[in-house]
Amino acid sequence: MRVLVIGSGAREHALLLALSRDPQVTGLIVAPGNAGTGRLADQYQVDITSADEVIALARKVEADLVVIGPEVPLVLGVADALRGAGFVCFGPGKDAARIEGSKAFAKDVMAAAGVRTATSEIVDNPAHLDAALERFGPPAGDPAWVVKDDSLAAGKGVVVTADRDAARSHAAGLLESGHPVLLESFLDGPEVSLFCVVDGSTVVPLLAAQDFKRVGDGDAGPNTGGMGAYAPVPWLPDDIYQGIVSRIVEPVAAELVQRGSPFCGLLYAGLAITSNGPAVVEFNCRFGDPETQAVLALLESPIGQLLYAAGTGALAEFDQLQWRDGAAVTVVLAAENYPGRPRVGDVITGSETEGVLHAGTARRDDGAIVSSGGRVVSVVGTGSDLAEARQRAYEILSSIRLPGGHFRTDIGQRAAEGKITI
């Protein structure tokens, strides 16, 4: 089986690494890839938002399976075009991808499916903003305002703050740029991410993970695309995990089928485990980054065969997933000034070692690897438990040099110390 992976981040590097372990995968291709993925796959430069270019490449490389990593081509309908051209594709069509592309659509689906989530309100007119702010946040009894971009924002469109001026400024900026604003009630409790491979109404859950969105230790600073993650989640009881699958993911998948938009791909549920039980923070239509790097490090089942089964409607026939014992921790090394405009072009050393997955990297004409984006590499450590996996991840990270680079030092620390409770 020849597999074409679309994307350029550490998520795609992790997918390629996992696919390389599948005995039925005989060829790997990535577009556009990065400085690290060339060691695993043939690389091609294409516009991944162009269905015509992706289809042309799939034909050229004779792909048996196309796996779309990022959300943007999915929301634009590239998966539909691939299927229309006769290719097996892992990734939802445009209609189903609205579960991430439009938070208002996701809320409507959850309401119809009877899934618990935060109460919310869409504001698309600046004249209505102040009144709406009074219905959410501290005046309404919540500890903070939750203000979100209703459309795609690469994980950085959310502000959670007890400062009304900061909440209003973020909302006003979104409205000024033509983006509707979603105001939500605050959900208490620790957050967890659950990836599920979905084929219509068939749902196969992966390990639960927890990611870290804020840029600084102790969850300080602005939101990012993700600064680290760990899996599995030792503080999440199995009955709650199973309940998330049966009472949240499966009803949402069934609702999408009912609407004539069946989901085929990776359905990502971001949840808060509140004092009243799990509640959905968001749904995404693809593998999340950086959780993917940790989760796939522990997967022993052949992922190529798993994704092909989903893409061909045979997921219900796939054997139960097998997992490696222990834990995995991902730590992101980011460029100077990230999550603002990152400094790029800096030489990275020590990044071509086991456990390092590339993201915002490029190879110069002289062979040097340089930074080309905000999240530069993900470092993955595994171990018999979370403490050992953390130790290994930070050991690997200590050998990498990036001028101005920064990372969190507390990924998975509280969980390893048993300080997270429900």
XYZ file of C-alpha atoms in Angstrom, residues 11 178 195 340:
4
model
C 1.571 15.649 13.298
C -15.222 40.094 9.605
C -9.284 10.997 19.174
C 3.208 36.075 17.844
